[in-house]
Amino acid sequence: MSSTSPQHDKGFAKEAVEQLGWFGAHKFLFLRRISQLTLLSLFAIGPLFGLWLLKGNLSSSLLLDTIPLSDPLVTLQVLFAGHWPELSLLIGAAIIIASYALLGGRVFCSWVCPVNIITDLASWCRRKLALPRTSEMPRNLRYYLLALVLVLPILTGFTVWEWLNPVPIVYRAVLFGAGSGLWILAMIFLLDTFVVERAWCSHLCPTGALFSLIGKVSPLKINAVHAEKCNNCMDCFTVCPERQVLKPVLKKNSTQTMVLDSDCTLCGRCIDVCAPRVFQINNRFNTHSSNRIPLKVENNT
C-alpha cells in the first residue's frame, strides 16, 4: 500500500460489508464501543443514581465497594514522587497488571480507554477526507514520554502527568461537566486528523506504552490462521491503528502466523474488514495452526 495515497472510504471494506453484512464488518468496533460506554456508565450511575457499582475513576476505583482497581502508571508516579501509596492502591495496581498481562496490555487502549473514541473518529475523518498519509513519528517516542512521566515526580514531588492525562479529562467532562481540559482532547483530534495519523495512540501516549510492556507476556494474539486466503485488498492495513504489527505475518514468504508485537491493541478491526476471514484471536501457545502456506503479499507499506 502506498504511504502517500490512502484508500478512499467509499471503497473501504466494501467486500467485507457485501459478504458479511454491515454488522459482520463492524462487529468488533460495535463491541468495543459497548465496552467503553458501559464502563463509563458504571462510573456515572454512582453520582447520578446512588448505585455505586464502580466508585472513583480509571485512575483509582473500587468495584462493588470491595475490590480496589488502580492505574499502574498513577501508582508508579505516586511511588516516584516519594509517597508510599495505601495498600489498596498497590493491590489495585497489581490486579490491573495481572488482568492486562493475561488479556493483552493494549486491550486497555481499544476496549476501555475513552480517548480511543476520539482517535477512531479522527481516523474515520481522514478516510472520508481522503487525506494523504504523512510521515510517521518515531514509535519509540511514547516510551521516552513514559520515562519522562516517571522522572517528573522524582524532580517535582507531584504526579505531574495527571494534570494533562486526557483519560481522566474525559471522565471529568462527562461525569461532572468539567470542561477545563477539553482543549487537550481537541488538540488530540486535530493532531490525529490533520497532522499525523494515529499520532496520539500509536506514537505519544505514555499510558499505552506502559500497557504495551505489560502485554508482552499475554497469551491472546491476533493470528493470520487463514493467510493463504488473503486477496491483497489491504483493508486490514488501512484500518489497523498499529499497522506495523501486521507486516511480519503478511509479508512475502513469511512463515509467522501470530502477531506477536505487544503494540497490537487486539481491537479486532482486521478481523472485521477482512472478507476472506484471514484473522482470528487465538492463544499464542496453541501451535495447532502454526504451519502456513507462504503468502504472495508484498510488503510495500
PDB file of C-alpha atoms in Angstrom:
ATOM      1  CA  MET A   1       0.000   0.000   0.000  1.00  0.00           C
ATOM      2  CA  SER A   2       1.308   3.403  -0.846  1.00  0.00           C
ATOM      3  CA  SER A   3       2.370   5.527   2.090  1.00  0.00           C
ATOM      4  CA  THR A   4       1.057   8.659   0.411  1.00  0.00           C
ATOM      5  CA  SER A   5      -2.243   7.601  -1.155  1.00  0.00           C
ATOM      6  CA  PRO A   6      -4.834   6.376   1.307  1.00  0.00           C
ATOM      7  CA  GLN A   7      -7.673   4.107   0.314  1.00  0.00           C
ATOM      8  CA  HIS A   8     -10.804   6.199  -0.125  1.00  0.00           C
ATOM      9  CA  ASP A   9     -13.564   5.492   2.373  1.00  0.00           C
ATOM     10  CA  LYS A  10     -16.037   4.874  -0.450  1.00  0.00           C
ATOM     11  CA  GLY A  11     -14.398   1.534  -1.256  1.00  0.00           C
ATOM     12  CA  PHE A  12     -13.097   0.722   2.190  1.00  0.00           C
ATOM     13  CA  ALA A  13     -14.171  -2.737   3.450  1.00  0.00           C
ATOM     14  CA  LYS A  14     -16.775  -2.858   0.670  1.00  0.00           C
ATOM     15  CA  GLU A  15     -16.210  -6.560   0.034  1.00  0.00           C
ATOM     16  CA  ALA A  16     -16.483  -7.380   3.739  1.00  0.00           C
ATOM     17  CA  VAL A  17     -19.765  -5.484   4.005  1.00  0.00           C
ATOM     18  CA  GLU A  18     -21.141  -7.208   0.913  1.00  0.00           C
ATOM     19  CA  GLN A  19     -20.189 -10.695   2.108  1.00  0.00           C
ATOM     20  CA  LEU A  20     -20.684 -10.377   5.863  1.00  0.00           C
ATOM     21  CA  GLY A  21     -23.261  -7.600   6.176  1.00  0.00           C
ATOM     22  CA  TRP A  22     -22.742  -4.267   7.894  1.00  0.00           C
ATOM     23  CA  PHE A  23     -22.695  -5.716  11.401  1.00  0.00           C
ATOM     24  CA  GLY A  24     -20.355  -8.534  10.406  1.00  0.00           C
ATOM     25  CA  ALA A  25     -17.884  -5.973   9.049  1.00  0.00           C
ATOM     26  CA  HIS A  26     -18.157  -3.780  12.180  1.00  0.00           C
ATOM     27  CA  LYS A  27     -18.741  -6.344  14.941  1.00  0.00           C
ATOM     28  CA  PHE A  28     -15.593  -5.717  16.957  1.00  0.00           C
ATOM     29  CA  LEU A  29     -15.942  -1.956  16.561  1.00  0.00           C
ATOM     30  CA  PHE A  30     -19.508  -2.184  17.863  1.00  0.00           C
ATOM     31  CA  LEU A  31     -18.475  -4.388  20.802  1.00  0.00           C
ATOM     32  CA  ARG A  32     -15.645  -2.039  21.716  1.00  0.00           C
ATOM     33  CA  ARG A  33     -17.976   0.936  21.821  1.00  0.00           C
ATOM     34  CA  ILE A  34     -20.314  -1.018  24.085  1.00  0.00           C
ATOM     35  CA  SER A  35     -17.361  -1.870  26.356  1.00  0.00           C
ATOM     36  CA  GLN A  36     -16.111   1.725  26.550  1.00  0.00           C
ATOM     37  CA  LEU A  37     -19.541   3.271  27.108  1.00  0.00           C
ATOM     38  CA  THR A  38     -20.618   0.582  29.582  1.00  0.00           C
ATOM     39  CA  LEU A  39     -17.588   1.250  31.757  1.00  0.00           C
ATOM     40  CA  LEU A  40     -18.233   4.980  31.613  1.00  0.00           C
ATOM     41  CA  SER A  41     -21.868   4.326  32.549  1.00  0.00           C
ATOM     42  CA  LEU A  42     -20.865   2.199  35.535  1.00  0.00           C
ATOM     43  CA  PHE A  43     -18.931   5.139  36.920  1.00  0.00           C
ATOM     44  CA  ALA A  44     -21.755   7.556  36.070  1.00  0.00           C
ATOM     45  CA  ILE A  45     -24.650   5.761  37.780  1.00  0.00           C
ATOM     46  CA  GLY A  46     -22.994   6.220  41.160  1.00  0.00           C
ATOM     47  CA  PRO A  47     -23.173  10.020  41.394  1.00  0.00           C
ATOM     48  CA  LEU A  48     -26.380  10.135  39.313  1.00  0.00           C
ATOM     49  CA  PHE A  49     -28.439   7.390  40.972  1.00  0.00           C
ATOM     50  CA  GLY A  50     -26.512   6.417  44.102  1.00  0.00           C
ATOM     51  CA  LEU A  51     -25.751   2.920  42.784  1.00  0.00           C
ATOM     52  CA  TRP A  52     -22.036   2.522  43.365  1.00  0.00           C
ATOM     53  CA  LEU A  53     -21.010  -0.460  41.253  1.00  0.00           C
ATOM     54  CA  LEU A  54     -17.775   1.352  40.410  1.00  0.00           C
ATOM     55  CA  LYS A  55     -16.692   4.186  42.661  1.00  0.00           C
ATOM     56  CA  GLY A  56     -13.964   6.544  41.506  1.00  0.00           C
ATOM     57  CA  ASN A  57     -12.434   6.704  38.030  1.00  0.00           C
ATOM     58  CA  LEU A  58      -9.940   4.868  35.844  1.00  0.00           C
ATOM     59  CA  SER A  59      -7.048   6.201  37.941  1.00  0.00           C
ATOM     60  CA  SER A  60      -8.336   4.594  41.127  1.00  0.00           C
ATOM     61  CA  SER A  61     -11.659   2.910  41.783  1.00  0.00           C
ATOM     62  CA  LEU A  62     -13.485   0.425  43.974  1.00  0.00           C
ATOM     63  CA  LEU A  63     -15.504  -2.375  42.395  1.00  0.00           C
ATOM     64  CA  LEU A  64     -18.668  -3.315  44.341  1.00  0.00           C
ATOM     65  CA  ASP A  65     -17.287  -1.319  47.248  1.00  0.00           C
ATOM     66  CA  THR A  66     -14.775  -4.128  47.839  1.00  0.00           C
ATOM     67  CA  ILE A  67     -12.204  -4.752  45.087  1.00  0.00           C
ATOM     68  CA  PRO A  68      -9.628  -1.984  44.530  1.00  0.00           C
ATOM     69  CA  LEU A  69      -8.560  -1.183  40.956  1.00  0.00           C
ATOM     70  CA  SER A  70      -5.748   1.250  40.240  1.00  0.00           C
ATOM     71  CA  ASP A  71      -3.949   2.588  37.190  1.00  0.00           C
ATOM     72  CA  PRO A  72      -0.387   1.177  37.350  1.00  0.00           C
ATOM     73  CA  LEU A  73       1.035   4.385  35.877  1.00  0.00           C
ATOM     74  CA  VAL A  74      -0.614   6.502  38.572  1.00  0.00           C
ATOM     75  CA  THR A  75       0.715   4.132  41.242  1.00  0.00           C
ATOM     76  CA  LEU A  76       4.243   4.363  39.844  1.00  0.00           C
ATOM     77  CA  GLN A  77       4.039   8.166  39.786  1.00  0.00           C
ATOM     78  CA  VAL A  78       2.964   8.227  43.426  1.00  0.00           C
ATOM     79  CA  LEU A  79       5.892   5.976  44.361  1.00  0.00           C
ATOM     80  CA  PHE A  80       8.382   8.044  42.367  1.00  0.00           C
ATOM     81  CA  ALA A  81       7.039  11.226  43.940  1.00  0.00           C
ATOM     82  CA  GLY A  82       8.304   9.873  47.252  1.00  0.00           C
ATOM     83  CA  HIS A  83       4.962   8.863  48.734  1.00  0.00           C
ATOM     84  CA  TRP A  84       4.197   5.310  49.812  1.00  0.00           C
ATOM     85  CA  PRO A  85       0.721   4.520  48.448  1.00  0.00           C
ATOM     86  CA  GLU A  86      -2.018   2.981  50.521  1.00  0.00           C
ATOM     87  CA  LEU A  87      -2.108  -0.802  50.396  1.00  0.00           C
ATOM     88  CA  SER A  88      -5.368  -0.700  48.446  1.00  0.00           C
ATOM     89  CA  LEU A  89      -3.673   1.301  45.672  1.00  0.00           C
ATOM     90  CA  LEU A  90      -0.857  -1.246  45.404  1.00  0.00           C
ATOM     91  CA  ILE A  91      -3.303  -4.166  45.393  1.00  0.00           C
ATOM     92  CA  GLY A  92      -5.437  -2.420  42.777  1.00  0.00           C
ATOM     93  CA  ALA A  93      -2.423  -1.848  40.538  1.00  0.00           C
ATOM     94  CA  ALA A  94      -1.382  -5.491  40.913  1.00  0.00           C
ATOM     95  CA  ILE A  95      -4.881  -6.647  39.905  1.00  0.00           C
ATOM     96  CA  ILE A  96      -4.855  -4.438  36.811  1.00  0.00           C
ATOM     97  CA  ILE A  97      -1.345  -5.540  35.802  1.00  0.00           C
ATOM     98  CA  ALA A  98      -2.258  -9.220  36.173  1.00  0.00           C
ATOM     99  CA  SER A  99      -5.503  -8.757  34.243  1.00  0.00           C
ATOM    100  CA  TYR A 100      -3.931  -6.980  31.279  1.00  0.00           C
ATOM    101  CA  ALA A 101      -0.926  -9.307  31.246  1.00  0.00           C
ATOM    102  CA  LEU A 102      -3.454 -12.080  30.663  1.00  0.00           C
ATOM    103  CA  LEU A 103      -5.747 -10.259  28.219  1.00  0.00           C
ATOM    104  CA  GLY A 104      -3.139  -8.269  26.336  1.00  0.00           C
ATOM    105  CA  GLY A 105      -1.895  -4.956  27.690  1.00  0.00           C
ATOM    106  CA  ARG A 106      -3.137  -2.678  24.952  1.00  0.00           C
ATOM    107  CA  VAL A 107      -6.609  -4.134  25.156  1.00  0.00           C
ATOM    108  CA  PHE A 108      -6.988  -1.195  27.539  1.00  0.00           C
ATOM    109  CA  CYS A 109      -6.380   1.196  24.639  1.00  0.00           C
ATOM    110  CA  SER A 110      -9.024  -0.249  22.322  1.00  0.00           C
ATOM    111  CA  TRP A 111     -11.643  -1.654  24.702  1.00  0.00           C
ATOM    112  CA  VAL A 112     -11.509   0.634  27.757  1.00  0.00           C
ATOM    113  CA  CYS A 113      -9.866   3.998  27.076  1.00  0.00           C
ATOM    114  CA  PRO A 114     -12.458   6.677  26.157  1.00  0.00           C
ATOM    115  CA  VAL A 115      -9.855   8.678  24.213  1.00  0.00           C
ATOM    116  CA  ASN A 116      -9.893   5.842  21.661  1.00  0.00           C
ATOM    117  CA  ILE A 117     -13.342   7.033  20.560  1.00  0.00           C
ATOM    118  CA  ILE A 118     -11.822  10.417  19.680  1.00  0.00           C
ATOM    119  CA  THR A 119      -8.833   8.960  17.832  1.00  0.00           C
ATOM    120  CA  ASP A 120     -11.023   6.481  15.929  1.00  0.00           C
ATOM    121  CA  LEU A 121     -13.214   9.404  14.871  1.00  0.00           C
ATOM    122  CA  ALA A 122     -10.131  11.250  13.648  1.00  0.00           C
ATOM    123  CA  SER A 123      -9.071   8.187  11.641  1.00  0.00           C
ATOM    124  CA  TRP A 124     -12.564   7.961  10.106  1.00  0.00           C
ATOM    125  CA  CYS A 125     -12.398  11.655   9.170  1.00  0.00           C
ATOM    126  CA  ARG A 126      -9.041  11.106   7.478  1.00  0.00           C
ATOM    127  CA  ARG A 127     -10.537   8.363   5.309  1.00  0.00           C
ATOM    128  CA  LYS A 128     -13.634  10.430   4.500  1.00  0.00           C
ATOM    129  CA  LEU A 129     -11.499  13.431   3.527  1.00  0.00           C
ATOM    130  CA  ALA A 130      -9.055  11.171   1.624  1.00  0.00           C
ATOM    131  CA  LEU A 131      -6.143  12.861   3.364  1.00  0.00           C
ATOM    132  CA  PRO A 132      -2.692  11.618   2.359  1.00  0.00           C
ATOM    133  CA  ARG A 133      -0.688   9.674   4.850  1.00  0.00           C
ATOM    134  CA  THR A 134       2.015  11.755   6.431  1.00  0.00           C
ATOM    135  CA  SER A 135       5.416  10.645   7.637  1.00  0.00           C
ATOM    136  CA  GLU A 136       5.044   8.815  10.904  1.00  0.00           C
ATOM    137  CA  MET A 137       6.581   9.952  14.152  1.00  0.00           C
ATOM    138  CA  PRO A 138       9.063   7.600  15.870  1.00  0.00           C
ATOM    139  CA  ARG A 139       7.053   4.923  17.673  1.00  0.00           C
ATOM    140  CA  ASN A 140       9.639   4.760  20.452  1.00  0.00           C
ATOM    141  CA  LEU A 141       8.713   8.353  21.310  1.00  0.00           C
ATOM    142  CA  ARG A 142       5.917   7.124  23.613  1.00  0.00           C
ATOM    143  CA  TYR A 143       8.459   5.168  25.648  1.00  0.00           C
ATOM    144  CA  TYR A 144      10.588   8.282  26.063  1.00  0.00           C
ATOM    145  CA  LEU A 145       7.450  10.131  27.168  1.00  0.00           C
ATOM    146  CA  LEU A 146       6.683   7.302  29.596  1.00  0.00           C
ATOM    147  CA  ALA A 147      10.163   7.722  31.065  1.00  0.00           C
ATOM    148  CA  LEU A 148       9.583  11.493  31.324  1.00  0.00           C
ATOM    149  CA  VAL A 149       6.248  10.933  33.068  1.00  0.00           C
ATOM    150  CA  LEU A 150       8.056   8.816  35.679  1.00  0.00           C
ATOM    151  CA  VAL A 151      11.010  11.188  36.071  1.00  0.00           C
ATOM    152  CA  LEU A 152       8.895  14.304  36.650  1.00  0.00           C
ATOM    153  CA  PRO A 153       7.501  13.077  40.013  1.00  0.00           C
ATOM    154  CA  ILE A 154      11.070  12.451  41.184  1.00  0.00           C
ATOM    155  CA  LEU A 155      12.032  16.011  40.300  1.00  0.00           C
ATOM    156  CA  THR A 156       8.860  17.767  41.455  1.00  0.00           C
ATOM    157  CA  GLY A 157       7.269  15.521  44.080  1.00  0.00           C
ATOM    158  CA  PHE A 158       3.970  15.669  42.161  1.00  0.00           C
ATOM    159  CA  THR A 159       2.132  13.375  39.750  1.00  0.00           C
ATOM    160  CA  VAL A 160       2.526  15.987  37.021  1.00  0.00           C
ATOM    161  CA  TRP A 161       1.163  13.852  34.174  1.00  0.00           C
ATOM    162  CA  GLU A 162      -2.239  13.522  35.817  1.00  0.00           C
ATOM    163  CA  TRP A 163      -2.800  17.241  35.269  1.00  0.00           C
ATOM    164  CA  LEU A 164      -2.688  16.625  31.493  1.00  0.00           C
ATOM    165  CA  ASN A 165      -3.723  12.983  31.132  1.00  0.00           C
ATOM    166  CA  PRO A 166      -6.639  13.004  28.627  1.00  0.00           C
ATOM    167  CA  VAL A 167      -8.292   9.883  30.101  1.00  0.00           C
ATOM    168  CA  PRO A 168      -9.396  11.471  33.404  1.00  0.00           C
ATOM    169  CA  ILE A 169     -10.201  14.654  31.472  1.00  0.00           C
ATOM    170  CA  VAL A 170     -12.858  12.717  29.519  1.00  0.00           C
ATOM    171  CA  TYR A 171     -14.307  11.295  32.731  1.00  0.00           C
ATOM    172  CA  ARG A 172     -14.370  14.668  34.483  1.00  0.00           C
ATOM    173  CA  ALA A 173     -16.062  16.251  31.473  1.00  0.00           C
ATOM    174  CA  VAL A 174     -18.721  13.537  31.116  1.00  0.00           C
ATOM    175  CA  LEU A 175     -19.432  12.851  34.779  1.00  0.00           C
ATOM    176  CA  PHE A 176     -19.008  16.289  36.313  1.00  0.00           C
ATOM    177  CA  GLY A 177     -19.275  18.726  33.414  1.00  0.00           C
ATOM    178  CA  ALA A 178     -15.716  19.953  33.929  1.00  0.00           C
ATOM    179  CA  GLY A 179     -14.559  21.469  30.653  1.00  0.00           C
ATOM    180  CA  SER A 180     -11.220  22.957  31.661  1.00  0.00           C
ATOM    181  CA  GLY A 181      -9.173  20.276  29.902  1.00  0.00           C
ATOM    182  CA  LEU A 182     -11.269  19.809  26.781  1.00  0.00           C
ATOM    183  CA  TRP A 183      -8.722  21.762  24.752  1.00  0.00           C
ATOM    184  CA  ILE A 184      -6.344  18.797  25.176  1.00  0.00           C
ATOM    185  CA  LEU A 185      -8.907  16.435  23.642  1.00  0.00           C
ATOM    186  CA  ALA A 186      -9.470  18.902  20.791  1.00  0.00           C
ATOM    187  CA  MET A 187      -5.730  19.075  20.166  1.00  0.00           C
ATOM    188  CA  ILE A 188      -5.510  15.263  20.023  1.00  0.00           C
ATOM    189  CA  PHE A 189      -8.350  15.144  17.489  1.00  0.00           C
ATOM    190  CA  LEU A 190      -6.814  17.852  15.282  1.00  0.00           C
ATOM    191  CA  LEU A 191      -3.342  16.304  15.530  1.00  0.00           C
ATOM    192  CA  ASP A 192      -4.626  12.860  14.527  1.00  0.00           C
ATOM    193  CA  THR A 193      -6.821  14.206  11.734  1.00  0.00           C
ATOM    194  CA  PHE A 194      -4.637  16.783  10.032  1.00  0.00           C
ATOM    195  CA  VAL A 195      -1.021  16.271  11.132  1.00  0.00           C
ATOM    196  CA  VAL A 196      -0.019  12.645  11.813  1.00  0.00           C
ATOM    197  CA  GLU A 197      -2.357   9.669  11.511  1.00  0.00           C
ATOM    198  CA  ARG A 198      -2.878   7.930  14.891  1.00  0.00           C
ATOM    199  CA  ALA A 199      -0.355  10.321  16.420  1.00  0.00           C
ATOM    200  CA  TRP A 200      -1.647  10.074  19.979  1.00  0.00           C
ATOM    201  CA  CYS A 201      -2.376   6.382  20.497  1.00  0.00           C
ATOM    202  CA  SER A 202       0.372   4.988  18.261  1.00  0.00           C
ATOM    203  CA  HIS A 203       3.208   7.422  18.925  1.00  0.00           C
ATOM    204  CA  LEU A 204       2.737   9.567  22.031  1.00  0.00           C
ATOM    205  CA  CYS A 205       0.547   8.115  24.781  1.00  0.00           C
ATOM    206  CA  PRO A 206       2.664   7.031  27.793  1.00  0.00           C
ATOM    207  CA  THR A 207      -0.230   5.011  29.233  1.00  0.00           C
ATOM    208  CA  GLY A 208      -0.352   2.961  26.046  1.00  0.00           C
ATOM    209  CA  ALA A 209       3.418   2.480  26.247  1.00  0.00           C
ATOM    210  CA  LEU A 210       3.146   1.012  29.744  1.00  0.00           C
ATOM    211  CA  PHE A 211       0.301  -1.305  28.788  1.00  0.00           C
ATOM    212  CA  SER A 212       2.306  -2.431  25.759  1.00  0.00           C
ATOM    213  CA  LEU A 213       5.104  -3.510  28.101  1.00  0.00           C
ATOM    214  CA  ILE A 214       2.614  -5.294  30.354  1.00  0.00           C
ATOM    215  CA  GLY A 215       1.096  -7.115  27.369  1.00  0.00           C
ATOM    216  CA  LYS A 216       4.356  -8.706  26.210  1.00  0.00           C
ATOM    217  CA  VAL A 217       3.532 -11.891  28.139  1.00  0.00           C
ATOM    218  CA  SER A 218      -0.118 -12.087  27.068  1.00  0.00           C
ATOM    219  CA  PRO A 219      -1.274 -15.400  25.549  1.00  0.00           C
ATOM    220  CA  LEU A 220      -4.005 -13.734  23.443  1.00  0.00           C
ATOM    221  CA  LYS A 221      -2.849 -12.715  19.981  1.00  0.00           C
ATOM    222  CA  ILE A 222      -4.216 -11.988  16.533  1.00  0.00           C
ATOM    223  CA  ASN A 223      -3.489 -14.977  14.304  1.00  0.00           C
ATOM    224  CA  ALA A 224      -3.419 -14.926  10.485  1.00  0.00           C
ATOM    225  CA  VAL A 225      -4.625 -18.514  10.564  1.00  0.00           C
ATOM    226  CA  HIS A 226      -6.049 -18.422   7.029  1.00  0.00           C
ATOM    227  CA  ALA A 227      -3.362 -16.259   5.466  1.00  0.00           C
ATOM    228  CA  GLU A 228      -3.429 -18.293   2.252  1.00  0.00           C
ATOM    229  CA  LYS A 229      -6.890 -16.785   1.583  1.00  0.00           C
ATOM    230  CA  CYS A 230      -5.576 -13.201   1.599  1.00  0.00           C
ATOM    231  CA  ASN A 231      -6.659 -11.317  -1.549  1.00  0.00           C
ATOM    232  CA  ASN A 232      -4.303  -8.345  -1.094  1.00  0.00           C
ATOM    233  CA  CYS A 233      -7.137  -5.840  -0.556  1.00  0.00           C
ATOM    234  CA  MET A 234      -5.048  -4.141   2.179  1.00  0.00           C
ATOM    235  CA  ASP A 235      -8.131  -3.116   4.168  1.00  0.00           C
ATOM    236  CA  CYS A 236      -6.524  -4.534   7.321  1.00  0.00           C
ATOM    237  CA  PHE A 237      -3.563  -2.183   6.880  1.00  0.00           C
ATOM    238  CA  THR A 238      -5.903   0.736   6.272  1.00  0.00           C
ATOM    239  CA  VAL A 239      -7.856   0.224   9.492  1.00  0.00           C
ATOM    240  CA  CYS A 240      -5.156  -1.107  11.849  1.00  0.00           C
ATOM    241  CA  PRO A 241      -4.073   1.520  14.409  1.00  0.00           C
ATOM    242  CA  GLU A 242      -0.653  -0.166  14.611  1.00  0.00           C
ATOM    243  CA  ARG A 243      -0.254  -1.404  11.043  1.00  0.00           C
ATOM    244  CA  GLN A 244       3.413  -2.282  11.503  1.00  0.00           C
ATOM    245  CA  VAL A 245       2.375  -5.269  13.647  1.00  0.00           C
ATOM    246  CA  LEU A 246       0.757  -6.912  10.599  1.00  0.00           C
ATOM    247  CA  LYS A 247       3.858  -6.808   8.426  1.00  0.00           C
ATOM    248  CA  PRO A 248       5.581  -9.927   9.840  1.00  0.00           C
ATOM    249  CA  VAL A 249       2.531 -12.115   9.178  1.00  0.00           C
ATOM    250  CA  LEU A 250       1.612 -10.723   5.744  1.00  0.00           C
ATOM    251  CA  LYS A 251       4.971 -10.134   4.114  1.00  0.00           C
ATOM    252  CA  LYS A 252       6.138 -12.303   1.240  1.00  0.00           C
ATOM    253  CA  ASN A 253       7.301 -15.806   2.193  1.00  0.00           C
ATOM    254  CA  SER A 254       6.588 -15.298   5.884  1.00  0.00           C
ATOM    255  CA  THR A 255       6.007 -18.416   7.973  1.00  0.00           C
ATOM    256  CA  GLN A 256       4.881 -16.489  11.059  1.00  0.00           C
ATOM    257  CA  THR A 257       1.147 -16.519  11.767  1.00  0.00           C
ATOM    258  CA  MET A 258       0.876 -14.844  15.163  1.00  0.00           C
ATOM    259  CA  VAL A 259       1.016 -11.078  15.599  1.00  0.00           C
ATOM    260  CA  LEU A 260       3.499 -11.175  18.455  1.00  0.00           C
ATOM    261  CA  ASP A 261       4.168  -7.444  18.713  1.00  0.00           C
ATOM    262  CA  SER A 262       2.703  -6.199  22.001  1.00  0.00           C
ATOM    263  CA  ASP A 263       1.809  -2.886  20.331  1.00  0.00           C
ATOM    264  CA  CYS A 264      -1.208  -4.709  18.843  1.00  0.00           C
ATOM    265  CA  THR A 265      -4.347  -3.436  20.580  1.00  0.00           C
ATOM    266  CA  LEU A 266      -6.455  -6.530  19.773  1.00  0.00           C
ATOM    267  CA  CYS A 267      -9.117  -4.139  18.511  1.00  0.00           C
ATOM    268  CA  GLY A 268     -10.321  -6.811  16.086  1.00  0.00           C
ATOM    269  CA  ARG A 269     -10.787  -4.412  13.178  1.00  0.00           C
ATOM    270  CA  CYS A 270      -8.537  -6.509  10.941  1.00  0.00           C
ATOM    271  CA  ILE A 271     -10.963  -9.374  11.613  1.00  0.00           C
ATOM    272  CA  ASP A 272     -13.953  -7.143  10.848  1.00  0.00           C
ATOM    273  CA  VAL A 273     -12.835  -5.799   7.487  1.00  0.00           C
ATOM    274  CA  CYS A 274     -11.295  -8.981   6.091  1.00  0.00           C
ATOM    275  CA  ALA A 275     -13.800 -10.628   3.748  1.00  0.00           C
ATOM    276  CA  PRO A 276     -11.717 -13.835   3.348  1.00  0.00           C
ATOM    277  CA  ARG A 277     -11.607 -14.160   7.176  1.00  0.00           C
ATOM    278  CA  VAL A 278      -7.828 -14.378   7.383  1.00  0.00           C
ATOM    279  CA  PHE A 279      -7.574 -13.352  11.041  1.00  0.00           C
ATOM    280  CA  GLN A 280      -8.707 -14.804  14.365  1.00  0.00           C
ATOM    281  CA  ILE A 281      -7.919 -14.177  18.023  1.00  0.00           C
ATOM    282  CA  ASN A 282      -6.072 -17.222  19.349  1.00  0.00           C
ATOM    283  CA  ASN A 283      -3.918 -18.487  22.195  1.00  0.00           C
ATOM    284  CA  ARG A 284      -0.304 -17.872  21.165  1.00  0.00           C
ATOM    285  CA  PHE A 285       0.746 -21.114  22.842  1.00  0.00           C
ATOM    286  CA  ASN A 286      -1.626 -23.181  20.719  1.00  0.00           C
ATOM    287  CA  THR A 287       0.654 -24.447  17.963  1.00  0.00           C
ATOM    288  CA  HIS A 288      -2.104 -26.294  16.102  1.00  0.00           C
ATOM    289  CA  SER A 289      -2.331 -23.614  13.418  1.00  0.00           C
ATOM    290  CA  SER A 290       1.328 -22.587  13.376  1.00  0.00           C
ATOM    291  CA  ASN A 291       2.037 -24.019   9.920  1.00  0.00           C
ATOM    292  CA  ARG A 292       1.022 -21.932   6.968  1.00  0.00           C
ATOM    293  CA  ILE A 293       1.366 -21.505   3.247  1.00  0.00           C
ATOM    294  CA  PRO A 294       3.702 -18.613   2.450  1.00  0.00           C
ATOM    295  CA  LEU A 295       1.851 -15.567   1.145  1.00  0.00           C
ATOM    296  CA  LYS A 296       2.350 -13.714  -2.071  1.00  0.00           C
ATOM    297  CA  VAL A 297       1.569 -10.388  -0.352  1.00  0.00           C
ATOM    298  CA  GLU A 298       4.320  -7.875  -0.983  1.00  0.00           C
ATOM    299  CA  ASN A 299       5.394  -5.794   1.957  1.00  0.00           C
ATOM    300  CA  ASN A 300       5.203  -2.385   0.299  1.00  0.00           C
ATOM    301  CA  THR A 301       3.518  -0.465   3.090  1.00  0.00           C
TER     302      THR A 301
END
